[in-house]
Each structure stands twice: as C-alpha cells, then as structure tokens.
PDB file of C-alpha atoms in Angstrom:
ATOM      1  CA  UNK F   1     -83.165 -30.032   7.050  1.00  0.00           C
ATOM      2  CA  UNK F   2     -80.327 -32.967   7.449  1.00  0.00           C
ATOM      3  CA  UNK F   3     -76.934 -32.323   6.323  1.00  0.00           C
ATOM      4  CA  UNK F   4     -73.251 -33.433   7.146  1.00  0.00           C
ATOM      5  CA  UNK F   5     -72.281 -29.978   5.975  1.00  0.00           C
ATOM      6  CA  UNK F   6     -70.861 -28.096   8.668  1.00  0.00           C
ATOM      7  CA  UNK F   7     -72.124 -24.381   6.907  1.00  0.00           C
ATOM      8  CA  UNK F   8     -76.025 -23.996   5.089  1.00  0.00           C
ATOM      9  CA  UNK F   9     -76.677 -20.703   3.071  1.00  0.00           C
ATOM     10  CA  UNK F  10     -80.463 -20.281   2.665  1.00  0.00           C
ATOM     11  CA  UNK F  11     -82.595 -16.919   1.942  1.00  0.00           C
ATOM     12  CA  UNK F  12     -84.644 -16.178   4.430  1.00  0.00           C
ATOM     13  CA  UNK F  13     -87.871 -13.742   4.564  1.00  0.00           C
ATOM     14  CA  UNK F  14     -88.339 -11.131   6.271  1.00  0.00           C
ATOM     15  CA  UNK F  15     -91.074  -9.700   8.849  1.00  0.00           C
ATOM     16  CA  UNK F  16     -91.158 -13.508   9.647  1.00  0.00           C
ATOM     17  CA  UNK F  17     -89.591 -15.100  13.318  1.00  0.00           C
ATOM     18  CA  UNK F  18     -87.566 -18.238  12.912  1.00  0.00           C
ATOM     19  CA  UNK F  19     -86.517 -20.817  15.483  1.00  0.00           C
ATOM     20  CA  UNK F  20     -82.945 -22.414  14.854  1.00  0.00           C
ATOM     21  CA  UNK F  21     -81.560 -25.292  16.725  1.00  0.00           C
ATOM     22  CA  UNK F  22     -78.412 -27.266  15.810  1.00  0.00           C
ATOM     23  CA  UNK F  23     -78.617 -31.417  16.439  1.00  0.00           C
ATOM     24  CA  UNK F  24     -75.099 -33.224  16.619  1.00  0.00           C
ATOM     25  CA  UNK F  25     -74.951 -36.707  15.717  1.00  0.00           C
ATOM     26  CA  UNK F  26     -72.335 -39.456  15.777  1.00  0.00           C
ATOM     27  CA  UNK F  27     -71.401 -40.495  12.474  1.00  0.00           C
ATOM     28  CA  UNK F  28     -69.274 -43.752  13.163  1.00  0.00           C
ATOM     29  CA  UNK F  29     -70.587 -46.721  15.330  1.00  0.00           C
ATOM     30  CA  UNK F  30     -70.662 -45.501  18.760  1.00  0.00           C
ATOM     31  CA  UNK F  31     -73.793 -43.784  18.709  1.00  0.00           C
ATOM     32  CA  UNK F  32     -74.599 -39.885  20.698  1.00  0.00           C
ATOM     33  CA  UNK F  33     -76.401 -37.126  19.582  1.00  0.00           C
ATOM     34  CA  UNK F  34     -76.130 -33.624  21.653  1.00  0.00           C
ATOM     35  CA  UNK F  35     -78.253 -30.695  21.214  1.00  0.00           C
ATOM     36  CA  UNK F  36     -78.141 -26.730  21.129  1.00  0.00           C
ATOM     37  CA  UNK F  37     -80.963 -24.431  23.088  1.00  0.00           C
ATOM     38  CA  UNK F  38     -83.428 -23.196  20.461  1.00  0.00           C
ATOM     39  CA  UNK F  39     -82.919 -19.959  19.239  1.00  0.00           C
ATOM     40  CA  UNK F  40     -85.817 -17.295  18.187  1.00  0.00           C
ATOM     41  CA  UNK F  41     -84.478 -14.589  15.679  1.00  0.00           C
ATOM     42  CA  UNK F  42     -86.711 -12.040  13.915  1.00  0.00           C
ATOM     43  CA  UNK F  43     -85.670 -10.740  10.298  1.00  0.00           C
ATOM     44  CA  UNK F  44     -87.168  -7.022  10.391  1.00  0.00           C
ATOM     45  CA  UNK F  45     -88.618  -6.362   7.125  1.00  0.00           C
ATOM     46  CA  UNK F  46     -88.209  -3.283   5.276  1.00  0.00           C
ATOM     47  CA  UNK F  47     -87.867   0.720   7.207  1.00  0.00           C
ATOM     48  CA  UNK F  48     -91.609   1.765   7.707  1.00  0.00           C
ATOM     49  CA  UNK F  49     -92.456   5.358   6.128  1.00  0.00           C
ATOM     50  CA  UNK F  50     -92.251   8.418   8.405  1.00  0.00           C
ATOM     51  CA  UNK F  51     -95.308  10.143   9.776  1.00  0.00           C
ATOM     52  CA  UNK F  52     -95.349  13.405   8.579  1.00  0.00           C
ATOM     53  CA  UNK F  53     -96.545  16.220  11.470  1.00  0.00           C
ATOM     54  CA  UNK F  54     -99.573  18.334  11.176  1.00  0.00           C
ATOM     55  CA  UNK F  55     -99.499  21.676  12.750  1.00  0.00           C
ATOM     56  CA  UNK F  56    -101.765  23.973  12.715  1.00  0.00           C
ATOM     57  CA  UNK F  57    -102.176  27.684  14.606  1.00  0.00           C
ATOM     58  CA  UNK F  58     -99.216  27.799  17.337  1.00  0.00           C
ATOM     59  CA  UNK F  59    -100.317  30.596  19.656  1.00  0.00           C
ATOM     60  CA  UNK F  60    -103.598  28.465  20.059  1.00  0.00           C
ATOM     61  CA  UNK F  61    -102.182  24.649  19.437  1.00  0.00           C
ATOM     62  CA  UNK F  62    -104.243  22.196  21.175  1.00  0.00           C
ATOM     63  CA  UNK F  63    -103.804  19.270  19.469  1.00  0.00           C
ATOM     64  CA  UNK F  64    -101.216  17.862  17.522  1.00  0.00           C
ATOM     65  CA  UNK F  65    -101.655  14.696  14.610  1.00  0.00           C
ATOM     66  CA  UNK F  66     -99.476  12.988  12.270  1.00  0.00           C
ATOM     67  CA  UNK F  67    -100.063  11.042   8.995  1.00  0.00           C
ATOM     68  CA  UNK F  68    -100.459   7.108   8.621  1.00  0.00           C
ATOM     69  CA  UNK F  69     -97.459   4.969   8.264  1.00  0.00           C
ATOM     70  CA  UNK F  70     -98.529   1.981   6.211  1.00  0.00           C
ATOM     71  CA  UNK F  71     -97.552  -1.242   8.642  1.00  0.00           C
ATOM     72  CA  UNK F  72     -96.751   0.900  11.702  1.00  0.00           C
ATOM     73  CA  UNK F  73     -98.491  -0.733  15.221  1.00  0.00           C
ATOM     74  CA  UNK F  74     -97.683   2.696  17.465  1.00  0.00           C
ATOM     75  CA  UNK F  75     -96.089   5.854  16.986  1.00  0.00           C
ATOM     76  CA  UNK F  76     -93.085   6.839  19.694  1.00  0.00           C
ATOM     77  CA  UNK F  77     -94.231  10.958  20.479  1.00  0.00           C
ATOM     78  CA  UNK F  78     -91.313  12.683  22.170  1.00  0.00           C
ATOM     79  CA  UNK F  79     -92.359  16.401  23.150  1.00  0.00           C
ATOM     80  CA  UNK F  80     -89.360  18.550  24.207  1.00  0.00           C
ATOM     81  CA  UNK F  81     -89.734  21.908  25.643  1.00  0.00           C
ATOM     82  CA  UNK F  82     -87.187  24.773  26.625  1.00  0.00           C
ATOM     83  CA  UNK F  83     -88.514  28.020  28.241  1.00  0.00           C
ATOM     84  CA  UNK F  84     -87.719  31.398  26.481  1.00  0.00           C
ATOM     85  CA  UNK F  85     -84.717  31.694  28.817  1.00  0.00           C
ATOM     86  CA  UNK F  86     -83.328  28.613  28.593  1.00  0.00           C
ATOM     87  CA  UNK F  87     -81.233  26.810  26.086  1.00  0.00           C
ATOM     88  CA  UNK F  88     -81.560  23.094  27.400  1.00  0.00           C
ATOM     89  CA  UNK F  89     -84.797  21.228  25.974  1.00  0.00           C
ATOM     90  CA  UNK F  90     -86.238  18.969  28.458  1.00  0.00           C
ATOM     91  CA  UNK F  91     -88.585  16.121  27.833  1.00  0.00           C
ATOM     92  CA  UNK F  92     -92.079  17.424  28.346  1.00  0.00           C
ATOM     93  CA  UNK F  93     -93.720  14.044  27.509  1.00  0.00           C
ATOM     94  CA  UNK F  94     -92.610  10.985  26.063  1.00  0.00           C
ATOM     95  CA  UNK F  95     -95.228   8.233  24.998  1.00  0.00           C
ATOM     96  CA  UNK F  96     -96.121   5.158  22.827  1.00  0.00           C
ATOM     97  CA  UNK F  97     -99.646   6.192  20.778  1.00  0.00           C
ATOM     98  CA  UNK F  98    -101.707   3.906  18.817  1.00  0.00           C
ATOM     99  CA  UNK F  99    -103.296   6.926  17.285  1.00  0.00           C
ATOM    100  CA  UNK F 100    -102.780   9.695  14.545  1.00  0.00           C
ATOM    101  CA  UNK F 101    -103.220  12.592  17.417  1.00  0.00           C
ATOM    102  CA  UNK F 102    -102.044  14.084  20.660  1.00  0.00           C
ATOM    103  CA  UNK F 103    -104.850  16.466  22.200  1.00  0.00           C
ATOM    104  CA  UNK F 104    -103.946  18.635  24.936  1.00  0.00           C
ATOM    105  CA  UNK F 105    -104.560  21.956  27.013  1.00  0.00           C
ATOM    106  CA  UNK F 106    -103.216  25.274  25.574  1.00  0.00           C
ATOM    107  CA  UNK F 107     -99.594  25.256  25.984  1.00  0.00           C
ATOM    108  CA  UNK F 108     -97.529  28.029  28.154  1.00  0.00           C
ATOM    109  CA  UNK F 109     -95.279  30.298  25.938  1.00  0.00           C
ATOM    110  CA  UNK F 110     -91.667  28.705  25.231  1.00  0.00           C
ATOM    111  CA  UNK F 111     -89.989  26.651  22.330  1.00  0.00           C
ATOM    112  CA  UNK F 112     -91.715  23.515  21.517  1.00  0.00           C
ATOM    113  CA  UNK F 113     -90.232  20.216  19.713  1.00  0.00           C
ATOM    114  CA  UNK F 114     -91.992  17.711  18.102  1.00  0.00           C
ATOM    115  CA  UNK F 115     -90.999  13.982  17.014  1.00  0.00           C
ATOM    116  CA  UNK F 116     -92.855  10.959  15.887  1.00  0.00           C
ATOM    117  CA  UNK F 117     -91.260   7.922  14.928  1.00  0.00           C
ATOM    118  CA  UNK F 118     -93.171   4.980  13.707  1.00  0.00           C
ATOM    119  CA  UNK F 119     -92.528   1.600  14.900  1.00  0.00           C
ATOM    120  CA  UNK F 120     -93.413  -1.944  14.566  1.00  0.00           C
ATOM    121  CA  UNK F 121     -92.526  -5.481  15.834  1.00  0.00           C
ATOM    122  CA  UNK F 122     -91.394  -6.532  11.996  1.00  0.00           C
ATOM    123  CA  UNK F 123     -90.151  -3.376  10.750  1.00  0.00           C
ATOM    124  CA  UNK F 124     -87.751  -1.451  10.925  1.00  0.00           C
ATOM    125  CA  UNK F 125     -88.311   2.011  12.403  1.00  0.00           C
ATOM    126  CA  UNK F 126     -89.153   5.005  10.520  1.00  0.00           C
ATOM    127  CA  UNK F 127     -87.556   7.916  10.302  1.00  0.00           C
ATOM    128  CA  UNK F 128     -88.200  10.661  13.065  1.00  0.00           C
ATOM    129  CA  UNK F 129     -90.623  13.870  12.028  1.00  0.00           C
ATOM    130  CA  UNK F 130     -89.597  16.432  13.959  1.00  0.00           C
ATOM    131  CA  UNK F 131     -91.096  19.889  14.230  1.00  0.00           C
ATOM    132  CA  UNK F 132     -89.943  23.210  16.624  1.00  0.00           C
ATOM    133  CA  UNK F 133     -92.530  26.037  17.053  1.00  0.00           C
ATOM    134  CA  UNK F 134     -91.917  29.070  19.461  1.00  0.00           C
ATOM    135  CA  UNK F 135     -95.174  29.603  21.361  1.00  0.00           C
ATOM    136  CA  UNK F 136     -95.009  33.322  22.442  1.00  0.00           C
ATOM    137  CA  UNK F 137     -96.372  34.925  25.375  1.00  0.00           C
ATOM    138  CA  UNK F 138     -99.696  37.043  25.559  1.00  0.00           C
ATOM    139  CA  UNK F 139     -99.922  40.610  25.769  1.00  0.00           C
ATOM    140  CA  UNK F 140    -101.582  39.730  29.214  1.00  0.00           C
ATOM    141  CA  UNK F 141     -99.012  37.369  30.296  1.00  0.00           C
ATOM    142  CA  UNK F 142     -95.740  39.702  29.893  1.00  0.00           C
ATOM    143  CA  UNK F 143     -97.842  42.600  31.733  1.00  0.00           C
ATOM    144  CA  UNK F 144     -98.393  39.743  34.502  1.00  0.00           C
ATOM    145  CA  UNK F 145     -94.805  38.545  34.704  1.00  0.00           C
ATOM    146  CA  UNK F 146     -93.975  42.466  34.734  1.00  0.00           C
ATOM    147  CA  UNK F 147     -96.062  43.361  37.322  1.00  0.00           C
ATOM    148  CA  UNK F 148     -94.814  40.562  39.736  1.00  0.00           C
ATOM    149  CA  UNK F 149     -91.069  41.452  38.925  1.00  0.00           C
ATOM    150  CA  UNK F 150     -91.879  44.894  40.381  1.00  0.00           C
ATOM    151  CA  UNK F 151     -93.759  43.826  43.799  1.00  0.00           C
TER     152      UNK F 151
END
C-alpha cells in the first residue's frame, strides 16, 4: 500500500501474524528513500474456552483429566500442594500437556489444588479451572505417624 498520508486505519484479522515496515521517500527532486526494520505483530484471536476438571474418588485419585478446549495447542497444569499442617501451598508440579490427562501414583494425605489453563499461539488464554480436594490420611497412616511420635 502507497500513500502520502502520514496515518492509515485498516481492520485487521485476527489469529493471523502481520509484518509492517514503513518506506520514506523524497517527494521533491533530490531523490532518498530510508527504511524502518520489519516488524512481526500477532493479533490474538478470540479467549479460548476453559477446560473444565474431572475428578473423581479423592482418597484413591490417580489420575486427573480435563475437557477439550476447541483451538487450544497445550494445556498449562499447575498442581499446588500444602500439608495438613501447613498453610502455604507450594508448587507440586507445574507443566505444559498436550493431553486431556495427568496420571500419577496415589497421592500422600494433604490439601491438593488443581488448575488448567488452555493456551494457544493465536488465542487468547482461557480461563483457569481450578479445583482443591483434601486427601486425608489412612487409618494406617495416623497409627504410623503415632507410633513414631512416641519412640
């Protein structure tokens, strides 16, 4: 596109990149012409839907899934935990998933917090899902603890 004008208002799509690069030219008879670097810009299309977390049975969790976000490329998974005695959560595992599930071991009793996010290189973000579940100690496992307090 050519112009003399000095300002251009166009629309623009989005989830598209666009290169941009400004050309000055002499107008009278001395001639020049000086250019600008190219510039790269991305116009992020519209929020992506939020993943919805599946939970199922919490004393026995071992695996953890989330619904499809139409256009999402990867899910961010954030798993916070905080012992029964604590009130600080601390990042138990952070990861970028290309799939609908986390499968783990059983999980040792405390407070649990879940969050998926759903991302892309053309959308914006979803929302973040977040769950909390309490994961309680076995009958077996407080008669442990007990026992080794008292030695």
């Amino acid at each position: 596109m050519r112009t003399r004008d000095t300002s251009i208002f166009t629309k623009l799509d989005g989830e598209k990149k666009y290169k941009w690069n400004v050309t000055f030219q002499s107008a009278s008879a001395v001639k020049y012409a000086t250019a600008s670097p190219d510039f790269t810009f991305l116009i992020k299309g519209p929020q992506l839907p939020m993943p919805k977390l599946t939970i199922g049975d919490t004393q026995a969790l071992s695996s953890l899934s989330w619904t499809e976000s139409l256009g999402a490329q990867s899910y961010s998974l954030v798993i916070r935990r905080r012992a029964i005695d604590e009130t600080e959560w601390t990042v138990f595992k952070q990861e970028k998933m290309k799939t609908l599930f986390w499968e783990f071991g059983l999980l040792t009793p405390g407070a649990y917090r879940f969050e998926v996010t759903a991302e892309s290189d053309v959308r914006s973000s979803s929302d973040t899902d977040t769950r909390e579940i309490m994961i309680k100690p076995t009958k077996q496992q407080v008669l442990d603890n007990l026992r080794a307090i008292k030695k």
